[in-house]
PDB file of N, CA and C in Angstrom:
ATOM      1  N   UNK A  22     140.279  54.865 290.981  1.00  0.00           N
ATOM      2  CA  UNK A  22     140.079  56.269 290.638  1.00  0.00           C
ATOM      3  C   UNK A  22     141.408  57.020 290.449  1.00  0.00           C
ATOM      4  N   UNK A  23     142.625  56.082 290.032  1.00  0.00           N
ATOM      5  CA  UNK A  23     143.928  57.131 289.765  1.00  0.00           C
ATOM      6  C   UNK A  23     143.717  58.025 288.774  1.00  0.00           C
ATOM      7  N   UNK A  24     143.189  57.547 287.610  1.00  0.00           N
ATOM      8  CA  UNK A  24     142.717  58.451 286.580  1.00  0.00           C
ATOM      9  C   UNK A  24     142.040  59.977 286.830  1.00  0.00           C
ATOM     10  N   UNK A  25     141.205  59.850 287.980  1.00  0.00           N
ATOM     11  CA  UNK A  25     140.272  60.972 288.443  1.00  0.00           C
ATOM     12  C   UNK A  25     141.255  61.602 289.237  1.00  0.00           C
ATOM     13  N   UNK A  26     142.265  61.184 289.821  1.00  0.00           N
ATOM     14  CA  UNK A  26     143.310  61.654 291.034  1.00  0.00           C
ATOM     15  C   UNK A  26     144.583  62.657 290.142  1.00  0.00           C
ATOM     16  N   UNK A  27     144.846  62.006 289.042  1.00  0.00           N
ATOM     17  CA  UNK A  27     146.118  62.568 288.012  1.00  0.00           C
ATOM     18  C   UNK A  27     145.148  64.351 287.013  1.00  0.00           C
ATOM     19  N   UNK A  28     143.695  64.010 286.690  1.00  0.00           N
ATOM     20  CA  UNK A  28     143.061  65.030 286.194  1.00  0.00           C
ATOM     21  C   UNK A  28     142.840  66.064 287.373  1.00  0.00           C
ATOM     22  N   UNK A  29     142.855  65.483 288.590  1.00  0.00           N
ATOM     23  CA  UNK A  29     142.438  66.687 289.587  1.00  0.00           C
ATOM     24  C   UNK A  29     143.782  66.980 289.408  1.00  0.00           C
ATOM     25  N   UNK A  30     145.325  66.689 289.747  1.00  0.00           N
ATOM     26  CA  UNK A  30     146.596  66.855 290.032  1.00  0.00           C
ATOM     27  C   UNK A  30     146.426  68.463 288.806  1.00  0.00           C
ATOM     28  N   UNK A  31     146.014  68.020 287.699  1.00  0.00           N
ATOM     29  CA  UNK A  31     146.126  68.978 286.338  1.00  0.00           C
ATOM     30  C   UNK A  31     145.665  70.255 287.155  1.00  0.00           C
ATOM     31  N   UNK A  32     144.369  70.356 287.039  1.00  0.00           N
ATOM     32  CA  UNK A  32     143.378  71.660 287.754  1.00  0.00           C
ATOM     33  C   UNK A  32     144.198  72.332 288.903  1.00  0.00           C
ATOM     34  N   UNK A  33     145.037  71.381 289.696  1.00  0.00           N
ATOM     35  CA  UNK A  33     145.519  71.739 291.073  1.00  0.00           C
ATOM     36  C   UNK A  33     146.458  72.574 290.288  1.00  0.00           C
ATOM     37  N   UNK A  34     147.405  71.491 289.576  1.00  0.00           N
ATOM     38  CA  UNK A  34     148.924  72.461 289.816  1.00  0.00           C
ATOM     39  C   UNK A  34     148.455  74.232 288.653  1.00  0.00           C
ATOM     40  N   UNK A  35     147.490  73.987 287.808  1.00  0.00           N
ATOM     41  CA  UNK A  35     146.894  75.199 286.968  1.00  0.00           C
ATOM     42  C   UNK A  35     147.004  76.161 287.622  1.00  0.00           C
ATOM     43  N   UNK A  36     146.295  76.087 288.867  1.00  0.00           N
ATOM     44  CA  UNK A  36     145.729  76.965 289.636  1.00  0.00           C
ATOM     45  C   UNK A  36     146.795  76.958 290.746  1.00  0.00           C
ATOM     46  N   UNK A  37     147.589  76.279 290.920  1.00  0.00           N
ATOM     47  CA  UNK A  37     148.827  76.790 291.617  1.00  0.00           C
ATOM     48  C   UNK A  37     149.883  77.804 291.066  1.00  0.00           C
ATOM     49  N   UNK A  38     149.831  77.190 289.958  1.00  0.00           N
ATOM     50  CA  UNK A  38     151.447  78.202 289.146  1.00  0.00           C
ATOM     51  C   UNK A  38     150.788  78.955 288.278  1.00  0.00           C
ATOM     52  N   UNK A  39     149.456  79.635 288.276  1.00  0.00           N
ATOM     53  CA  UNK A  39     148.889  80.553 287.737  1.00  0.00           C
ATOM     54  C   UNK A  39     148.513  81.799 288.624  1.00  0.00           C
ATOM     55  N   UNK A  40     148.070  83.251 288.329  1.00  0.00           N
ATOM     56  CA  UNK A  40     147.713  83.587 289.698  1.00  0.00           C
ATOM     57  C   UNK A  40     146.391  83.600 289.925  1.00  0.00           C
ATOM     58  N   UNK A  41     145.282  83.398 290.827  1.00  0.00           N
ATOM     59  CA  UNK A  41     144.256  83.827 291.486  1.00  0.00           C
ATOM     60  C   UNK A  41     143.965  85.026 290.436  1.00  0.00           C
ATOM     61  N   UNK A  42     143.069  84.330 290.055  1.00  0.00           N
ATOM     62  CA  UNK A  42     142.049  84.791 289.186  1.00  0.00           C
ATOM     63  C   UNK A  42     142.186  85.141 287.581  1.00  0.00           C
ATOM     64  N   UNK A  43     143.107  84.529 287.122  1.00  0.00           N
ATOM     65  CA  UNK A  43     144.131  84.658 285.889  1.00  0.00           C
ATOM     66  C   UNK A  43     142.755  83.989 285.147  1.00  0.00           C
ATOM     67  N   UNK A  44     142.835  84.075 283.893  1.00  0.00           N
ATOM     68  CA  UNK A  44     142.278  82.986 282.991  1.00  0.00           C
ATOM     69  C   UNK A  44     142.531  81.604 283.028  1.00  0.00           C
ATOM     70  N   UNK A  45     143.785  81.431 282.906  1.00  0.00           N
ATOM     71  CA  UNK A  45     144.340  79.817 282.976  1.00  0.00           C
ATOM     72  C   UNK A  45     143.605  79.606 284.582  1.00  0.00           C
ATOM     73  N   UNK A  46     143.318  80.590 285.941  1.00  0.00           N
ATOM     74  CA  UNK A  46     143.306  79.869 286.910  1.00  0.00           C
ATOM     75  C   UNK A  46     141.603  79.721 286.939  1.00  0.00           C
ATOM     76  N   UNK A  47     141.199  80.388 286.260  1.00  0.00           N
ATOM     77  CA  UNK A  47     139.783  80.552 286.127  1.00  0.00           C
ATOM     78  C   UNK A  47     139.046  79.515 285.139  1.00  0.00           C
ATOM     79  N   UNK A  48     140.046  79.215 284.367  1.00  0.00           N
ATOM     80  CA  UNK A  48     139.879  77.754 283.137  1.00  0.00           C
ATOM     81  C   UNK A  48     139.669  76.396 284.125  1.00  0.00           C
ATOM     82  N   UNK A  49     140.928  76.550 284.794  1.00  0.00           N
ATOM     83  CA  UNK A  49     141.100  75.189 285.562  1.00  0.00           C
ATOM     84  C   UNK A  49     140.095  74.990 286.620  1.00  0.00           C
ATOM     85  N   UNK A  50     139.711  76.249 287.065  1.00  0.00           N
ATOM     86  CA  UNK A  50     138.119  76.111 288.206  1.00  0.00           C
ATOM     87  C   UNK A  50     136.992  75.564 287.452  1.00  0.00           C
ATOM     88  N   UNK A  51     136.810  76.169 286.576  1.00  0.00           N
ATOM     89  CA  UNK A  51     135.646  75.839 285.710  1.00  0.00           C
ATOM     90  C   UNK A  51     135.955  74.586 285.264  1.00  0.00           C
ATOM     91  N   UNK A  52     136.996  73.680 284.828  1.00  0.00           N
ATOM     92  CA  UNK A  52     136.688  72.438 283.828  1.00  0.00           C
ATOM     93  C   UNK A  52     137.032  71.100 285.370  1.00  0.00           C
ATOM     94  N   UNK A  53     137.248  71.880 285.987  1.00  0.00           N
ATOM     95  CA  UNK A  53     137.874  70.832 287.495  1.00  0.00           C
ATOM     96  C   UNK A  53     136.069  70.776 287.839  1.00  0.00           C
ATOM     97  N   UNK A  54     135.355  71.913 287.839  1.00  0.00           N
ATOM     98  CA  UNK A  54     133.606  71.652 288.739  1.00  0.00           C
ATOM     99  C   UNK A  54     132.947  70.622 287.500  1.00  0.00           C
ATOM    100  N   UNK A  55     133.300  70.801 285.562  1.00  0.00           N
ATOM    101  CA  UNK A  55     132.952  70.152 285.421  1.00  0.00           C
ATOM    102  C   UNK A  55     132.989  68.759 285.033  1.00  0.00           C
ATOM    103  N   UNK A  56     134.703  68.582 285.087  1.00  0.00           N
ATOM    104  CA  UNK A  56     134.968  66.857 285.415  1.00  0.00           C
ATOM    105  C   UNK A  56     134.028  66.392 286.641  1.00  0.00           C
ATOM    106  N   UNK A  57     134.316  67.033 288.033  1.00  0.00           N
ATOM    107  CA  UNK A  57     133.594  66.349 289.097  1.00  0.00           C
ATOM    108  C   UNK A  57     132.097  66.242 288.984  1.00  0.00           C
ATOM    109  N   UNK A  58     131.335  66.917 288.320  1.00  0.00           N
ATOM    110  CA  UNK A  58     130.171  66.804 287.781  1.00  0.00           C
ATOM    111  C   UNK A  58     129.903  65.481 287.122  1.00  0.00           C
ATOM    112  N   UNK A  59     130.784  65.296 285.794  1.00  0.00           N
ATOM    113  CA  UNK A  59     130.922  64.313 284.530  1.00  0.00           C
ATOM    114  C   UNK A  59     131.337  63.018 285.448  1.00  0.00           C
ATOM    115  N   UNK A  60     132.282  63.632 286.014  1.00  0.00           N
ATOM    116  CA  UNK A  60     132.538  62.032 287.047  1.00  0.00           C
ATOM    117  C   UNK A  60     132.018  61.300 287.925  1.00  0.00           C
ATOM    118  N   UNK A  61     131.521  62.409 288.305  1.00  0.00           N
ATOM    119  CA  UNK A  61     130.020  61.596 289.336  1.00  0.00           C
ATOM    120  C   UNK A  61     129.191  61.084 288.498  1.00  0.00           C
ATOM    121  N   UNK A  62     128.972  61.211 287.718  1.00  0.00           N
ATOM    122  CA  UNK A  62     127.648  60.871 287.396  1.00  0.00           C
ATOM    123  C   UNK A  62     128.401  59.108 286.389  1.00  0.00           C
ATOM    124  N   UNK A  63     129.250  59.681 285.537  1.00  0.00           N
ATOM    125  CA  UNK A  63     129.663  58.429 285.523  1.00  0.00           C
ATOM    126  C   UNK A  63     129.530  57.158 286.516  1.00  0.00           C
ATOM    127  N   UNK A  64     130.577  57.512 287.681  1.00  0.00           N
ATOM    128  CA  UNK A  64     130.179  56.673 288.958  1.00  0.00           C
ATOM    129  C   UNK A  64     129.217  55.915 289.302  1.00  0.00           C
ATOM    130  N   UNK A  65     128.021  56.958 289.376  1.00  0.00           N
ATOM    131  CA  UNK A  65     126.572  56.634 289.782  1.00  0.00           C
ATOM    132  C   UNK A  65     125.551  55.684 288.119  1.00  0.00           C
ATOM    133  N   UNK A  66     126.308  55.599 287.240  1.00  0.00           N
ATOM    134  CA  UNK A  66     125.654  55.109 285.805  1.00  0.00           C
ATOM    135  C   UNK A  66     126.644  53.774 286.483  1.00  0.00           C
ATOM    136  N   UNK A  67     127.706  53.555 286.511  1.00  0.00           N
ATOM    137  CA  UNK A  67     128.141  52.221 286.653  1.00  0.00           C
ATOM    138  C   UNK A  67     128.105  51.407 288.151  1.00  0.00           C
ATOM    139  N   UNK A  68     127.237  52.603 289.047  1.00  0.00           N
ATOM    140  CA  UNK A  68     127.143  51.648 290.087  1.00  0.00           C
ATOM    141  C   UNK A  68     128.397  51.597 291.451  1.00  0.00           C
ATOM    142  N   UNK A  69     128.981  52.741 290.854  1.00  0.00           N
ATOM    143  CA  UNK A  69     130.617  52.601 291.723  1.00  0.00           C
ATOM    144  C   UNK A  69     130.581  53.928 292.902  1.00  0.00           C
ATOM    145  N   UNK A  70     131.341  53.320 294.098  1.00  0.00           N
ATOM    146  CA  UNK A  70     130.996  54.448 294.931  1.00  0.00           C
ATOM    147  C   UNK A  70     132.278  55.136 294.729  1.00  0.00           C
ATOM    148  N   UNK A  71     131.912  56.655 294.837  1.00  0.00           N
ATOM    149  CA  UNK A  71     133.392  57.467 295.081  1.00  0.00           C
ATOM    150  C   UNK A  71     134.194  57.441 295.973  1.00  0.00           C
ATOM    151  N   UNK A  72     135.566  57.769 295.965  1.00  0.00           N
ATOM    152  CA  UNK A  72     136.511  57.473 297.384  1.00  0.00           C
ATOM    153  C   UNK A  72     136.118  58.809 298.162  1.00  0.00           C
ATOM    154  N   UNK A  73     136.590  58.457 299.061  1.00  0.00           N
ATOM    155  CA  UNK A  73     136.333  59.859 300.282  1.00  0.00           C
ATOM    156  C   UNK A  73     137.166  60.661 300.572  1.00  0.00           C
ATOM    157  N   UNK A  74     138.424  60.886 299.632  1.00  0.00           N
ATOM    158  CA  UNK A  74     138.926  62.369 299.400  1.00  0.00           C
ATOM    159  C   UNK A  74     138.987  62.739 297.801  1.00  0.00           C
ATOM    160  N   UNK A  75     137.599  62.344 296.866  1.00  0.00           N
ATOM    161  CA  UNK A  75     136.911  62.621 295.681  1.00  0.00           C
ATOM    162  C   UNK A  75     136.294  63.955 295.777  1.00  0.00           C
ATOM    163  N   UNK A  76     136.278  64.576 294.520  1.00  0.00           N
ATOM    164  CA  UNK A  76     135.488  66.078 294.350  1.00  0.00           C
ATOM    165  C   UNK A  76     136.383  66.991 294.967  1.00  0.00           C
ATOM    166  N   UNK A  77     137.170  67.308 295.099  1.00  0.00           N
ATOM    167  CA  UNK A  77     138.278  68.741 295.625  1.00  0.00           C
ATOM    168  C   UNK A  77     139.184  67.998 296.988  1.00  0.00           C
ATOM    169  N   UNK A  78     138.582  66.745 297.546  1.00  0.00           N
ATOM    170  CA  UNK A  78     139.432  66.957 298.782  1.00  0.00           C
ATOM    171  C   UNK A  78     140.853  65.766 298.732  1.00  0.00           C
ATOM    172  N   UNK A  79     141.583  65.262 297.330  1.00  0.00           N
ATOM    173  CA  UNK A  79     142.545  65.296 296.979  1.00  0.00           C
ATOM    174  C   UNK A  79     143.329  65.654 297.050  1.00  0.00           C
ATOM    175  N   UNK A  80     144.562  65.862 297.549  1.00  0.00           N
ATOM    176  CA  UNK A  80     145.574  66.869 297.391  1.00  0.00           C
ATOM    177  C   UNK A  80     146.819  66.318 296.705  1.00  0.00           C
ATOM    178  N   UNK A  81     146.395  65.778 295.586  1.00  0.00           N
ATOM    179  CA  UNK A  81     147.833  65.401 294.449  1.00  0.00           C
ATOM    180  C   UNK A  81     147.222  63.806 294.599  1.00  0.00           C
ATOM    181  N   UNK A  82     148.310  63.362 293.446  1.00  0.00           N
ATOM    182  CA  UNK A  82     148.213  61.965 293.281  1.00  0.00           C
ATOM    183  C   UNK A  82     148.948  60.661 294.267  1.00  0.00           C
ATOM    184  N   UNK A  83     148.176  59.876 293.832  1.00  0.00           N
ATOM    185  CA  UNK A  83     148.280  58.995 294.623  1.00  0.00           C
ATOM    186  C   UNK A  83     148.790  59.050 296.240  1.00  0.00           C
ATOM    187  N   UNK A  84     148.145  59.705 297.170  1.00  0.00           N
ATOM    188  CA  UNK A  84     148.155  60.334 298.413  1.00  0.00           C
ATOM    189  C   UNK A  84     149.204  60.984 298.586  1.00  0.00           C
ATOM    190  N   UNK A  85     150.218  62.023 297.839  1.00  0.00           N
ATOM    191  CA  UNK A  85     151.058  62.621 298.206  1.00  0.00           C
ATOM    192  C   UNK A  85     150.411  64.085 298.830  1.00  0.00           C
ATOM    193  N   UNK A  86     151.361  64.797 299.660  1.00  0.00           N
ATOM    194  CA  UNK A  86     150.624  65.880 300.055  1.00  0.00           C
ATOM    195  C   UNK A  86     151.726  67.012 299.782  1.00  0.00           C
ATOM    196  N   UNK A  87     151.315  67.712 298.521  1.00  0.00           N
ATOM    197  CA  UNK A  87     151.859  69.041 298.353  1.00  0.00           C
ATOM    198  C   UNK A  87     150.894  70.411 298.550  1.00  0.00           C
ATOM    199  N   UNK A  88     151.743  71.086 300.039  1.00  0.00           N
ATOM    200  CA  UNK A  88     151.114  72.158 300.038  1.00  0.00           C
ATOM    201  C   UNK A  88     151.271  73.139 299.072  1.00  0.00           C
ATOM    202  N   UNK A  89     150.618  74.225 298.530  1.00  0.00           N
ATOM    203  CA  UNK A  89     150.261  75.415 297.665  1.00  0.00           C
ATOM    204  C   UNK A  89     151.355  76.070 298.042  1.00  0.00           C
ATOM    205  N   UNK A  90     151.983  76.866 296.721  1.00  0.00           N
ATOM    206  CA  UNK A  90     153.258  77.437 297.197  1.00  0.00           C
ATOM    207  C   UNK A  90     152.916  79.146 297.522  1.00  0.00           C
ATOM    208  N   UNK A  91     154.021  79.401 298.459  1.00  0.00           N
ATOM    209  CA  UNK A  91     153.709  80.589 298.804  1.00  0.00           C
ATOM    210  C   UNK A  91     153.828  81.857 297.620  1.00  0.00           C
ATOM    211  N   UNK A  92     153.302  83.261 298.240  1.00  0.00           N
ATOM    212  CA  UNK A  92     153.241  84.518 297.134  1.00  0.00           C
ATOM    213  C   UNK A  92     154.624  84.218 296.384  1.00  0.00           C
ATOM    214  N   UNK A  93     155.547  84.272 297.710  1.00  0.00           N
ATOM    215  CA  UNK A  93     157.171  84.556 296.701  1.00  0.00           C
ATOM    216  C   UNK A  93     157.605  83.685 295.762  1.00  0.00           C
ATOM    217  N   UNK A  94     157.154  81.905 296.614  1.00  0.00           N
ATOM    218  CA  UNK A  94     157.165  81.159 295.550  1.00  0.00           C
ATOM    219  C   UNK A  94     156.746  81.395 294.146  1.00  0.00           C
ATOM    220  N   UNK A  95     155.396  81.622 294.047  1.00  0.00           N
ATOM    221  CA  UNK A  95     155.036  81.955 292.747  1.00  0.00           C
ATOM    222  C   UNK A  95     155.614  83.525 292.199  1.00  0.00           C
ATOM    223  N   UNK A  96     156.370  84.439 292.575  1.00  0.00           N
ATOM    224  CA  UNK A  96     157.035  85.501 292.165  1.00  0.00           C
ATOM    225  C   UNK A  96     158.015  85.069 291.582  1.00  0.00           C
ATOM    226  N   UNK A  97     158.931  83.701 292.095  1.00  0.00           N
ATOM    227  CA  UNK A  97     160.275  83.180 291.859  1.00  0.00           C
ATOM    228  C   UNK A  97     159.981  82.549 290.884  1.00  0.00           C
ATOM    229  N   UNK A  98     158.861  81.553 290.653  1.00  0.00           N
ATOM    230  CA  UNK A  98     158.277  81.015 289.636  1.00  0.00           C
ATOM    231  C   UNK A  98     158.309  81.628 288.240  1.00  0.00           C
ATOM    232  N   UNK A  99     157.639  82.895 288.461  1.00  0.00           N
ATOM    233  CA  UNK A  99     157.071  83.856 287.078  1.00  0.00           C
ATOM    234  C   UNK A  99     158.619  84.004 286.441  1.00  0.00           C
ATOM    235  N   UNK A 100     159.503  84.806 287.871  1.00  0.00           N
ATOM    236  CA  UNK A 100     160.772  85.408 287.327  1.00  0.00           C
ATOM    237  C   UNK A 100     161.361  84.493 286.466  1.00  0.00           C
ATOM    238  N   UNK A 101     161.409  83.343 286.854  1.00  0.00           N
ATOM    239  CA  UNK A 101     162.551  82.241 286.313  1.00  0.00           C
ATOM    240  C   UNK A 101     161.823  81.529 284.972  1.00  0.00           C
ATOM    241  N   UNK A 102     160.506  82.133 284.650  1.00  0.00           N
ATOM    242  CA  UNK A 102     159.946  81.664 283.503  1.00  0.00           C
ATOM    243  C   UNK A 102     160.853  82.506 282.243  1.00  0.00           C
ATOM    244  N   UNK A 103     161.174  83.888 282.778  1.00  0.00           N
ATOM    245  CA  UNK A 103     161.289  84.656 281.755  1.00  0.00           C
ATOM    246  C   UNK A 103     162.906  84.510 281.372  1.00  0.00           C
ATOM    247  N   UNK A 104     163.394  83.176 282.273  1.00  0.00           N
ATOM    248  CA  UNK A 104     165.358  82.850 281.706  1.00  0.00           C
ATOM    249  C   UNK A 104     165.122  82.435 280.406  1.00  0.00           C
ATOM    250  N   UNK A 105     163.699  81.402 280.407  1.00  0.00           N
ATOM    251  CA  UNK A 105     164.134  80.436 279.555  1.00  0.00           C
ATOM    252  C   UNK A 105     164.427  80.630 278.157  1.00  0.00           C
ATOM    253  N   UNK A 106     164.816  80.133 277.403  1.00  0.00           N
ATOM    254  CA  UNK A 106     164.517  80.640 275.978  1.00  0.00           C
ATOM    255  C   UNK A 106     163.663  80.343 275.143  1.00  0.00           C
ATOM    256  N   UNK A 107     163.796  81.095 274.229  1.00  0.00           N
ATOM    257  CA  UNK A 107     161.920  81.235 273.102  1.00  0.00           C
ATOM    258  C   UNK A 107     162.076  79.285 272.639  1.00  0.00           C
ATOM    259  N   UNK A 108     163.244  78.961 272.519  1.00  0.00           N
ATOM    260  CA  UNK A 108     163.374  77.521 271.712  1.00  0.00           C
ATOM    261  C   UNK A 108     163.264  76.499 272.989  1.00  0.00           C
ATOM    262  N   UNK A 109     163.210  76.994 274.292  1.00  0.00           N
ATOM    263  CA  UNK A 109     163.288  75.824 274.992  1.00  0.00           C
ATOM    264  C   UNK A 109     161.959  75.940 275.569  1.00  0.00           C
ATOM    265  N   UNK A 110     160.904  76.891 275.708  1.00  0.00           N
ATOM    266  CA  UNK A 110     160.032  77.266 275.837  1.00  0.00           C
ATOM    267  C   UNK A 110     159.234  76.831 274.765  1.00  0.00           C
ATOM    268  N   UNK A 111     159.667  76.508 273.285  1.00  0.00           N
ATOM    269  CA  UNK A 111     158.805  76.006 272.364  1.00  0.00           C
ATOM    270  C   UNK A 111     158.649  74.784 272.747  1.00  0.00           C
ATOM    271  N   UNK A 112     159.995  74.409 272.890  1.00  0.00           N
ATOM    272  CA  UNK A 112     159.723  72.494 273.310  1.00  0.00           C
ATOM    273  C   UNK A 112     159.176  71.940 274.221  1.00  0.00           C
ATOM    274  N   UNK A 113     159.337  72.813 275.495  1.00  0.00           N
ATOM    275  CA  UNK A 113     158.111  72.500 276.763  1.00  0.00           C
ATOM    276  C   UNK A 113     156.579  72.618 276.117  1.00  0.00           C
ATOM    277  N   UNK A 114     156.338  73.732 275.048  1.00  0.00           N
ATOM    278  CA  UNK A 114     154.492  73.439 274.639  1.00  0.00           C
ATOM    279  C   UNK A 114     154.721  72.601 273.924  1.00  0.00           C
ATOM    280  N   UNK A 115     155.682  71.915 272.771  1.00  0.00           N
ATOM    281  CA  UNK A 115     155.678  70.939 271.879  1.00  0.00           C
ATOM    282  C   UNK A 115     154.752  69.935 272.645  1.00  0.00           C
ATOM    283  N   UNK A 116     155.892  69.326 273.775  1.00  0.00           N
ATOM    284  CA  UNK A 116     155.652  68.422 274.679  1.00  0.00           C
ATOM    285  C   UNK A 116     154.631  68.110 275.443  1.00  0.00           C
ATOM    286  N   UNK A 117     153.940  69.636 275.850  1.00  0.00           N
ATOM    287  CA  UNK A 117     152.836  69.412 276.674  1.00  0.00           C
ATOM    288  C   UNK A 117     152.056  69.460 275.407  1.00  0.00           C
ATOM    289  N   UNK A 118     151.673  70.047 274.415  1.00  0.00           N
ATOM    290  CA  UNK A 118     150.525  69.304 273.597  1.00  0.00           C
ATOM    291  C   UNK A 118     150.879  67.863 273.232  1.00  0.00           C
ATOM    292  N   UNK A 119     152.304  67.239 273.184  1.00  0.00           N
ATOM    293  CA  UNK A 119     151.668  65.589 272.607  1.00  0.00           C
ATOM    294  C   UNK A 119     151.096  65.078 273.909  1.00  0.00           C
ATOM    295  N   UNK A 120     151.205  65.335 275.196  1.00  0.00           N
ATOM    296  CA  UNK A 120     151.176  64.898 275.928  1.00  0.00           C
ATOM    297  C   UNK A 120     149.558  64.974 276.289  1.00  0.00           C
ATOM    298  N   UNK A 121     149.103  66.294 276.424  1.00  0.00           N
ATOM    299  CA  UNK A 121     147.753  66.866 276.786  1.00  0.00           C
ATOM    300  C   UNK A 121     147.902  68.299 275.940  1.00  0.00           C
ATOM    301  N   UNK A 122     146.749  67.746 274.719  1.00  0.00           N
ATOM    302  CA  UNK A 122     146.458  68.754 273.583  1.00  0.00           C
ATOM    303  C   UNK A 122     145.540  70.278 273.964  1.00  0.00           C
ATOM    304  N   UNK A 123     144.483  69.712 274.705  1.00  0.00           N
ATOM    305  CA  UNK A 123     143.497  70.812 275.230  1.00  0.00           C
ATOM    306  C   UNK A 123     143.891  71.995 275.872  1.00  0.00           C
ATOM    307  N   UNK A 124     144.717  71.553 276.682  1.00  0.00           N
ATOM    308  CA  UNK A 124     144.774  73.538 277.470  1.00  0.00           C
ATOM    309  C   UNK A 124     146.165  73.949 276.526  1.00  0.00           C
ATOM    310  N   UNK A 125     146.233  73.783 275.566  1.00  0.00           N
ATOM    311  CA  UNK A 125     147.050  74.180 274.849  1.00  0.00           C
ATOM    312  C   UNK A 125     146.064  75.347 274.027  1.00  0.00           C
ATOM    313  N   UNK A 126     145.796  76.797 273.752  1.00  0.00           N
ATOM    314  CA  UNK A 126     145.364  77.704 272.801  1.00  0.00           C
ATOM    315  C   UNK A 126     146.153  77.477 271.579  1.00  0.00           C
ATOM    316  N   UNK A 127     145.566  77.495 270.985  1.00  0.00           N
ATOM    317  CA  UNK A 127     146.234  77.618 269.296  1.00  0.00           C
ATOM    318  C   UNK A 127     145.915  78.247 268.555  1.00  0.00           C
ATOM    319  N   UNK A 128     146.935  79.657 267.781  1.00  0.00           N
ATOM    320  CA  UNK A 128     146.202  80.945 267.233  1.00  0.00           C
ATOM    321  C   UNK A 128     147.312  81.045 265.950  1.00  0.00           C
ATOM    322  N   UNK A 129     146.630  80.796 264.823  1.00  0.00           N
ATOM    323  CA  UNK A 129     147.728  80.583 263.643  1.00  0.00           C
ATOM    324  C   UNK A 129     148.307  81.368 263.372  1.00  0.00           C
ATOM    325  N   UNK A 130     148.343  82.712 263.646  1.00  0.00           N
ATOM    326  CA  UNK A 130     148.867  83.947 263.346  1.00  0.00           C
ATOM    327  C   UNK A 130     149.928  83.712 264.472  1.00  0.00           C
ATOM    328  N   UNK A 131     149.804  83.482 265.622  1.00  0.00           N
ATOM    329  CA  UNK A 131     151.117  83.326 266.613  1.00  0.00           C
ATOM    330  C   UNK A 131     152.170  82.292 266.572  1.00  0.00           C
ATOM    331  N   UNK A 132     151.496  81.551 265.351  1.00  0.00           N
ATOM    332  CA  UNK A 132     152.833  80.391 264.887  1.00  0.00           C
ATOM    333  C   UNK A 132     153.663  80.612 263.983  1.00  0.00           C
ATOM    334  N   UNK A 133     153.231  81.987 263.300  1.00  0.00           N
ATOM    335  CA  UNK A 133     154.523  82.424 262.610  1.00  0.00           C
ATOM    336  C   UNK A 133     155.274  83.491 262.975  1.00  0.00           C
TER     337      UNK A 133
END
């Protein structure tokens, strides 16, 4: 189940470096209830039992344990988003869409 462990990691860190109750953190609640939904049931079609920190009680991949960062953390976070530049900031979404296309929005008017 590393596969199921690296997609929860996604939802986690969303909803870490987003704030409580943002869209992006409200995206990642919603598509995290319905992987674990889709995944169970997978499971149960092939006969396979789930591990026993499956469905939310994961905390990162492959048993590492990162706690949730604190308010300031994520204040220090936001601030230091706004160093970067518009071109190095393009290449981080370049990257994360070849990488993972979906939580990428795409609005053609904002690409020019």
């Amino acid at each position: 189940h590393d596969a199921a462990e690296d997609v929860r990691l996604v939802w986690n860190n969303c909803k870490t470096y987003n704030a409580d109750g943002s869209d992006f953190y409200l995206l990642a609640e919603s598509m995290s209830s319905k992987f674990e939904e889709k995944f169970a049931k997978i499971l149960k079609e092939l006969n396979i039992a789930p591990r026993s920190d499956a469905a939310g009680g994961g905390s990162g991949s492959k048993g590492s344990t990162i706690s949730p960062p604190t308010l300031d953390e994520k204040k220090s976070f936001a601030k230091l988003l706004y160093k970067i530049t518009k071109e190095d900031l393009g290449k981080v979404i370049i990257e994360l869409d070849q990488i993972c296309p979906q939580p990428i929005t795409k609005n053609s008017a904002e690409d020019q």
